[in-house]
Short mmCIF file of C-alpha atoms in Angstrom, two decimals:
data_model
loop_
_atom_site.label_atom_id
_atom_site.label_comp_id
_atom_site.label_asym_id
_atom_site.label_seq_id
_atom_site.Cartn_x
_atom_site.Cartn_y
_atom_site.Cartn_z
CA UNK A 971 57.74 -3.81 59.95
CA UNK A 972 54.50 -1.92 60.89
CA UNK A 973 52.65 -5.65 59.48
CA UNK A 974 54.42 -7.32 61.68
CA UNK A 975 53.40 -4.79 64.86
CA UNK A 976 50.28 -5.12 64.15
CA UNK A 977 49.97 -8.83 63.98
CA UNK A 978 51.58 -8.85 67.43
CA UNK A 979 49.15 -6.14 68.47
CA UNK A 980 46.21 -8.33 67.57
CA UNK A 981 47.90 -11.20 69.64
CA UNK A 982 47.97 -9.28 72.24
CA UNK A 983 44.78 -8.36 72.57
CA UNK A 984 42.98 -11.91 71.28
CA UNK A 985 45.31 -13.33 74.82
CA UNK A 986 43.49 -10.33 76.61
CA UNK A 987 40.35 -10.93 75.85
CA UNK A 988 40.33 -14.77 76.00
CA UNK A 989 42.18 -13.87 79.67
CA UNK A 990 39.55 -11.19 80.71
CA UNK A 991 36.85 -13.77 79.59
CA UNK A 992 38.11 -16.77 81.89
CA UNK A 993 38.55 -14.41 84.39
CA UNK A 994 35.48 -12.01 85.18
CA UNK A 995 33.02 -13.14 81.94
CA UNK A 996 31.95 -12.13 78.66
CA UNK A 997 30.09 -9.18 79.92
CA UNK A 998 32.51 -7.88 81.82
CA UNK A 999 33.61 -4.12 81.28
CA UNK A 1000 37.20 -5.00 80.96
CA UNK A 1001 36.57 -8.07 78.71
CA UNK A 1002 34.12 -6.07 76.28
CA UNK A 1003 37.25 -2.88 76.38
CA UNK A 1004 39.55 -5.63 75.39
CA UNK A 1005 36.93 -6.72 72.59
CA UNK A 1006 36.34 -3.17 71.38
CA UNK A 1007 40.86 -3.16 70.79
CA UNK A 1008 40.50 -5.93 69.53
CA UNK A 1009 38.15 -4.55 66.85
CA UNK A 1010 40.27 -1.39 66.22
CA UNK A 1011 43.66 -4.01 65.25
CA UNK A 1012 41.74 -5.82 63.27
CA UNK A 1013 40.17 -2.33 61.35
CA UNK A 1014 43.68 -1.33 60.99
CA UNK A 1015 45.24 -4.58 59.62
CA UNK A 1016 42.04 -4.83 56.63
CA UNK A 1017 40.31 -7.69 58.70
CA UNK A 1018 36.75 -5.42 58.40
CA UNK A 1019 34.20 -8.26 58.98
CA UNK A 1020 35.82 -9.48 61.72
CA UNK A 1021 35.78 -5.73 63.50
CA UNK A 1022 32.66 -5.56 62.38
CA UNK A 1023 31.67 -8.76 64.03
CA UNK A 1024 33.87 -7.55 67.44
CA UNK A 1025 32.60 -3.78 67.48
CA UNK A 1026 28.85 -5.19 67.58
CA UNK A 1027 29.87 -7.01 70.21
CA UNK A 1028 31.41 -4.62 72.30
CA UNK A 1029 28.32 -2.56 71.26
CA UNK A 1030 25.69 -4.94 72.46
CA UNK A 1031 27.38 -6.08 75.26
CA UNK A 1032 28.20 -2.21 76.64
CA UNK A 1033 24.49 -1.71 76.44
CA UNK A 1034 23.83 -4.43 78.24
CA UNK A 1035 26.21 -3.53 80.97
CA UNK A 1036 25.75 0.33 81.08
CA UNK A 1037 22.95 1.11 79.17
CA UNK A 1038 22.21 2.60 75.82
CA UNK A 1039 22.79 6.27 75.86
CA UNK A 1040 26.12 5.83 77.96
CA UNK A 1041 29.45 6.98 76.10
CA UNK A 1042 31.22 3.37 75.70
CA UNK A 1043 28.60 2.05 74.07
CA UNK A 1044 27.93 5.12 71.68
CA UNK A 1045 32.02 4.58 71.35
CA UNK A 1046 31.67 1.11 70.03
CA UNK A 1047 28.29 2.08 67.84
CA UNK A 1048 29.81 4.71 66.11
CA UNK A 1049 33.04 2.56 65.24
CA UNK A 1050 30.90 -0.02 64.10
CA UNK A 1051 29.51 2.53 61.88
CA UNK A 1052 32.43 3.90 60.41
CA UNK A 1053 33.86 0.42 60.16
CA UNK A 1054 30.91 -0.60 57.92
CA UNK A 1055 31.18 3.10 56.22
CA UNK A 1056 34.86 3.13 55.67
CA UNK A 1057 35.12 6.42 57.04
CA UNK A 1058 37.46 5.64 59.85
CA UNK A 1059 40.91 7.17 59.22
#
């Protein structure tokens, strides 16, 4: 059951950021927070170099848009960290 959630979870939020990204752009707070979920189902289902791929992403593009030191992007480096380091719960 819970593979099956989590599959529709990722649906989800592959519609939201393919809707976010027709709709306001790739760099686009609300596209790259639908990026960064996206990156967190795919972590949770096993799919790590594809949240890698996502999370480095959301981190380059959330420096872009708010700068380096700001909290989402220090968010989005430190899961890409833990992704790579296995350390996330």
């Amino acid at each position: 059951a819970q593979q099956g959630q989590d599959a529709e979870a990722e649906a989800c939020f592959r519609q939201a950021v393919e809707a976010y990204t027709r709709a306001f752009g790739a760099e686009d707070p609300y596209t790259l927070d639908a990026v960064f979920n996206l990156a967190m189902s795919l972590e949770d289902q096993g799919k790590k170099s594809d949240a890698e791929r996502l999370y480095q992403a959301a981190a380059d593009g959330r420096a872009r848009a708010f700068g380096v030191d700001h909290a989402d992007t220090l968010q989005a480096e430190e899961a890409l960290m833990m992704c790579r380091s296995g350390s996330r719960p």
